[in-house]
Coordinates of C-alpha atoms in Angstrom, one line a residue:
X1 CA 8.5 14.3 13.9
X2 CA 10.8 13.5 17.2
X3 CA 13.9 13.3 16.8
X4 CA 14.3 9.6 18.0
X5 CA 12.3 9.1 14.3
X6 CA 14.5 10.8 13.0
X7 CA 17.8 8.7 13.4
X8 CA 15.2 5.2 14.3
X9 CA 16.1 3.9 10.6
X10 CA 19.8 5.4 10.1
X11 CA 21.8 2.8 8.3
X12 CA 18.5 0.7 7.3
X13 CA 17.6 0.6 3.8
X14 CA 13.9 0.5 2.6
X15 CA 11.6 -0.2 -0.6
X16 CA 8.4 1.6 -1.5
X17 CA 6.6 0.7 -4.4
X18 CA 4.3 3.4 -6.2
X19 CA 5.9 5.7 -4.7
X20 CA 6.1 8.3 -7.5
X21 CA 2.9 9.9 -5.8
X22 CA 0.3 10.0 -3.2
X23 CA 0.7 7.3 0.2
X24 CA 3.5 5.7 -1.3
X25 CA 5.6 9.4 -1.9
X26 CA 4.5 9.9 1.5
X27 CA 5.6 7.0 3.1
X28 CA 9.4 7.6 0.7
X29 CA 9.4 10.7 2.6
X30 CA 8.4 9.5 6.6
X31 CA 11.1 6.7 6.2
X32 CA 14.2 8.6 4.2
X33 CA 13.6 11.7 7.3
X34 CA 13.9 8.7 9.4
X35 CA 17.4 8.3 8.6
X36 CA 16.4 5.2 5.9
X37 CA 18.1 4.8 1.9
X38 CA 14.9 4.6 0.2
X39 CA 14.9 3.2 -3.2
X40 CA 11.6 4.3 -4.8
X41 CA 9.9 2.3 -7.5
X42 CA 6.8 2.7 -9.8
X43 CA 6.1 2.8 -13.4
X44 CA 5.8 6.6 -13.7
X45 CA 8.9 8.3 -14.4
X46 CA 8.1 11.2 -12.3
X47 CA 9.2 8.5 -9.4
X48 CA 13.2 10.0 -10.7
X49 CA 11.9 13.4 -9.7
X50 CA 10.6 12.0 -6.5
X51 CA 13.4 9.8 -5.2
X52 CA 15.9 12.9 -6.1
X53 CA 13.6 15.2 -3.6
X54 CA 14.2 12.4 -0.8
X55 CA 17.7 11.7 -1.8
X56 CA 16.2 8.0 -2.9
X57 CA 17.2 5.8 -5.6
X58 CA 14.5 5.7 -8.2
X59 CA 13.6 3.2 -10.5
X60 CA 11.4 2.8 -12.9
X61 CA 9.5 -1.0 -13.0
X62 CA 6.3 -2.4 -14.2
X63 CA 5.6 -4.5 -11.1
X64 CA 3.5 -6.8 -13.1
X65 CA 6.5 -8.2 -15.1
X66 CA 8.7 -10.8 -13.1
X67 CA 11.8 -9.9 -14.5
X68 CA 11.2 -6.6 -13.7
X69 CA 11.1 -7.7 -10.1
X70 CA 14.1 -9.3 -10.3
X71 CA 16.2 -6.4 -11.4
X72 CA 15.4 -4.4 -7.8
X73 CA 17.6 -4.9 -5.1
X74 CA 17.2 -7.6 -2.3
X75 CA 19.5 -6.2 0.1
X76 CA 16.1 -4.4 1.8
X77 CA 14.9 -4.0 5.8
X78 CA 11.9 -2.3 5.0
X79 CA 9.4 -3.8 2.3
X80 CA 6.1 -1.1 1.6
X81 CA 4.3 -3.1 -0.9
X82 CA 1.8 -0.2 -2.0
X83 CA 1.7 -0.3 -5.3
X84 CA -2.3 -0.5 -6.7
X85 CA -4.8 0.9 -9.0
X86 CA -8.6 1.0 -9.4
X87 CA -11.4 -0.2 -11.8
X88 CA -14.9 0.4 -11.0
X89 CA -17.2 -1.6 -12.5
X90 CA -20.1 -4.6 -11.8
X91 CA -19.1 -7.8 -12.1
X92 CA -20.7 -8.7 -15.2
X93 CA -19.5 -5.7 -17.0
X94 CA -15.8 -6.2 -15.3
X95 CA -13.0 -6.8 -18.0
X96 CA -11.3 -10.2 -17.0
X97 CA -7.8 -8.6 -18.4
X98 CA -8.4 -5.8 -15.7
X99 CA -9.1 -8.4 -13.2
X100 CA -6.1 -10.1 -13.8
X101 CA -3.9 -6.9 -14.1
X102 CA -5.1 -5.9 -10.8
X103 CA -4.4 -9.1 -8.9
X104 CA -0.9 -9.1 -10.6
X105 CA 0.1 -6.0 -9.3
X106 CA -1.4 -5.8 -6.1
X107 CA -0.7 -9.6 -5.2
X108 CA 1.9 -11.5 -7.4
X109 CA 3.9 -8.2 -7.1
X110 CA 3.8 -8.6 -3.7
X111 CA 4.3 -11.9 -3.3
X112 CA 7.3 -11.7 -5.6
X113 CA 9.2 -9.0 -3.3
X114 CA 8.8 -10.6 -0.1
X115 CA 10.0 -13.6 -1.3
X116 CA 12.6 -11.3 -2.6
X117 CA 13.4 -9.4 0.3
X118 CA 13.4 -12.0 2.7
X119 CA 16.6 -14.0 2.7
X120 CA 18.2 -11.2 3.2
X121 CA 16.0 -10.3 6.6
X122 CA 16.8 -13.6 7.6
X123 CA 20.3 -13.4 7.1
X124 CA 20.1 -10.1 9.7
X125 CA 17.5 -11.4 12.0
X126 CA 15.3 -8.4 11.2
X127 CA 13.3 -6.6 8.7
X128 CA 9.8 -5.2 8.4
X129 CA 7.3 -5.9 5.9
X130 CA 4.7 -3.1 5.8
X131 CA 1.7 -4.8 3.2
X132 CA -0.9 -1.4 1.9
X133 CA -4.0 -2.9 2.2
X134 CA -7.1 -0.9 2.6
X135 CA -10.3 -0.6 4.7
X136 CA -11.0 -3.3 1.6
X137 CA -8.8 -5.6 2.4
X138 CA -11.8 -5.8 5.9
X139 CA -14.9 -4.8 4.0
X140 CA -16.4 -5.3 0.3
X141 CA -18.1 -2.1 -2.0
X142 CA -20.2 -2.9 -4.5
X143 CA -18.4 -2.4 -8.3
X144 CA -14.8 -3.2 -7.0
X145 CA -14.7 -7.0 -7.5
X146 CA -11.0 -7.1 -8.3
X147 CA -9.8 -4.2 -5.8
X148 CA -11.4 -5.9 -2.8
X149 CA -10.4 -9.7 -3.8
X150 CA -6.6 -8.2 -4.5
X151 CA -6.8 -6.4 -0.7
X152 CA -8.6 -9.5 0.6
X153 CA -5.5 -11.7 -0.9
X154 CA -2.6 -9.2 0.1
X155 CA -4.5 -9.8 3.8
X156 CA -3.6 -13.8 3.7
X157 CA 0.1 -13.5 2.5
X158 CA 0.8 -10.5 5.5
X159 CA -0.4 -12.9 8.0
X160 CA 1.9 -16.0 6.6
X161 CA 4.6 -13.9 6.2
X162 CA 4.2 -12.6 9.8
X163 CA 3.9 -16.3 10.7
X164 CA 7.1 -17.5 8.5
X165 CA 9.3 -14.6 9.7
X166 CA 8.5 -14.4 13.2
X167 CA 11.2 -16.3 14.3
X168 CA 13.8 -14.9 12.4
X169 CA 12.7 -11.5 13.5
X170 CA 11.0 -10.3 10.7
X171 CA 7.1 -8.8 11.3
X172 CA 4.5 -8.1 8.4
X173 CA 1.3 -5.9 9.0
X174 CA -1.1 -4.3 7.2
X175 CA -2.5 -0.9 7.0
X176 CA -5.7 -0.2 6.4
X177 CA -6.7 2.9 5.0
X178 CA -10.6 4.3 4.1
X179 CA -10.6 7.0 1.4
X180 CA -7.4 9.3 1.3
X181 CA -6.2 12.1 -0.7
X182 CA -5.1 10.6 -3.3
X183 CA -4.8 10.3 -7.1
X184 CA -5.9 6.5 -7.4
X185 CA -9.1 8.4 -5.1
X186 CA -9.4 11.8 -7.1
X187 CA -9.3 9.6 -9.7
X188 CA -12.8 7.4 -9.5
X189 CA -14.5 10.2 -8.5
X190 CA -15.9 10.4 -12.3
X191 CA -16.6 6.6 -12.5
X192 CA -18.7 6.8 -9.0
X193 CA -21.0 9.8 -10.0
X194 CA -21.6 7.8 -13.3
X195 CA -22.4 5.0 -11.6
X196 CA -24.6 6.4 -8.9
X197 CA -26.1 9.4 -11.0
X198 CA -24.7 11.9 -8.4
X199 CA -22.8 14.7 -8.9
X200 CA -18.9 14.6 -8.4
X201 CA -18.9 16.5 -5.4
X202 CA -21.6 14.6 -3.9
X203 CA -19.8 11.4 -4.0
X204 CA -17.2 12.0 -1.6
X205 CA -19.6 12.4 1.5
X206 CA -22.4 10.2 0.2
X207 CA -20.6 7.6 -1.3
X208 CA -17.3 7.3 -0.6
X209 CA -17.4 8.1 3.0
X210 CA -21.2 7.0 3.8
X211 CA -20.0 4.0 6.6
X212 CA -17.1 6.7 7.9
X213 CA -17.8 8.3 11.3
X214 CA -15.6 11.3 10.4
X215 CA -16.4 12.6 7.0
X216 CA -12.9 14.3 5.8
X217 CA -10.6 12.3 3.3
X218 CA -7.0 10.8 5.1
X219 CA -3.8 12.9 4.2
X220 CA -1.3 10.4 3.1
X221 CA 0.9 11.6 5.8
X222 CA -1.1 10.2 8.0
X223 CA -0.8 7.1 6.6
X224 CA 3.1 7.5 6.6
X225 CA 3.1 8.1 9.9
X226 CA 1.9 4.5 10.7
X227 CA 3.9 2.7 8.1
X228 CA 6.9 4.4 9.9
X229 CA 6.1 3.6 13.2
X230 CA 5.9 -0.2 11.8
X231 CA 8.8 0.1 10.6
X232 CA 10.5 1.1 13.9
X233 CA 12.6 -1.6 16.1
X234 CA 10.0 -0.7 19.0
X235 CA 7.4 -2.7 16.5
X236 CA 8.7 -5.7 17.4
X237 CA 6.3 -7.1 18.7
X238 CA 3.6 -5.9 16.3
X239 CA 3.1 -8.3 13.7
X240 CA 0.3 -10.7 11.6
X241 CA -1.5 -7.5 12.9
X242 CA -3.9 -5.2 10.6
X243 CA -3.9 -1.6 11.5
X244 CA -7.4 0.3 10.3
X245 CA -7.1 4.3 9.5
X246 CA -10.6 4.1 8.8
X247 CA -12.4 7.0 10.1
X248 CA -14.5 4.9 12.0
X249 CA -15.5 2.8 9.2
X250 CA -14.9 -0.9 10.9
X251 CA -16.2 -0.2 14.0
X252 CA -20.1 0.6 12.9

């Protein structure tokens, strides 16, 4: 990392959510070496242990409950709204609590911090909202009914918020990651060879990165990268935007 990067974000203060692991540790990591106060949320506790490795602020939050929401601070000029989780499964079969669970976190959730976050970007003429979508937030899998409608919504509010804010300068994006290393991935491995009858380390090249051009998972520090680059005041300019790290995916 250069070292304009690394004093880009001194005196800014940002907000990851899931960011106990995985893209959303990462992207804790890009924007505190950036200079940024990161306060780190998610409902693992290991997100303590995190935030004290990055000098962050932990806190510990089921982003499905309002009032949790409303105990994390406002005073915030970076918004990551990454947060998420997985269920695999055909419609028919899909649990409607899941469904809803899914669409809380991944939507309401982030619905609920913008509108947070945002008076207080307004009251400083900037801020930068950086929305983890996902290569399904741009395409639909089979078996993920509530993880591509969730990434499908979270598309819609970036773009009004990009819309909304634009004049108080304020951008929102998205980033759009394929498959990357991490545990929400390792995680459905199982629940894919079920599904398809192929054995676990089959499913990564056949299944999971069939429609990618290049067939390696995404570190998560690649995806940092891009989140921080968002979240830079040379963005400016960069907003209602989505940002594919796809492998190629999009483009076939």
């Amino acid at each position: 990392m250069s070292g304009a990067y690394h004093s880009d974000l001194a005196g800014k203060s940002a907000l990851v959510t899931g960011a106990a692991s995985g893209i959303g540790l990462a992207c804790a990591e890009a924007l505190a070496g950036a200079g940024a106060t990161v306060h780190l949320v998610d409902i693992d506790d290991a997100v303590e242990r995190a935030a004290a490795d990055v000098n962050g602020i932990a806190h510990v939050a089921d982003l499905t409950d309002a009032q949790a929401i409303e105990t994390l601070p406002a005073e915030i000029d970076i918004l990551v709204n990454n947060a998420g989780f997985q269920h695999i499964a055909p419609i028919h079969e899909f649990p409607p609590e899941t469904f809803a669970r899914i669409q809380a976190l991944m939507v309401t959730a982030p619905f609920l911090l913008i509108r947070r976050v945002l008076p207080w970007m307004y009251d400083h003429g900037r801020g930068r909202v950086v929305n983890m979508s996902s290569v399904h937030g741009l395409r639909a899998s089979p078996f993920k009914s509530a993880y591509v409608t969730a990434k499908h919504a979270l598309e819609g509010l970036s773009k009004v918020t990009a819309l909304e804010g634009a004049e108080h300068g304020v951008t929102s994006n998205c980033v759009n990651p394929g498959y990357v290393r991490t545990p929400l991935v390792t995680g459905q491995l199982e629940a894919q060879a079920e599904e398809h009858g192929l054995e676990r380390d089959a499913v990564i090249e056949q299944v999971l990165l069939r429609r990618s051009a290049i067939k390696r998972l995404i570190e998560p520090e690649d995806v940092a990268a891009c989140v921080l680059w968002l979240s830079g005041d040379h963005a400016a300019h960069v907003t209602g935007t989505s940002i594919p790290l796809d492998g190629g995916w999009t483009a076939a």
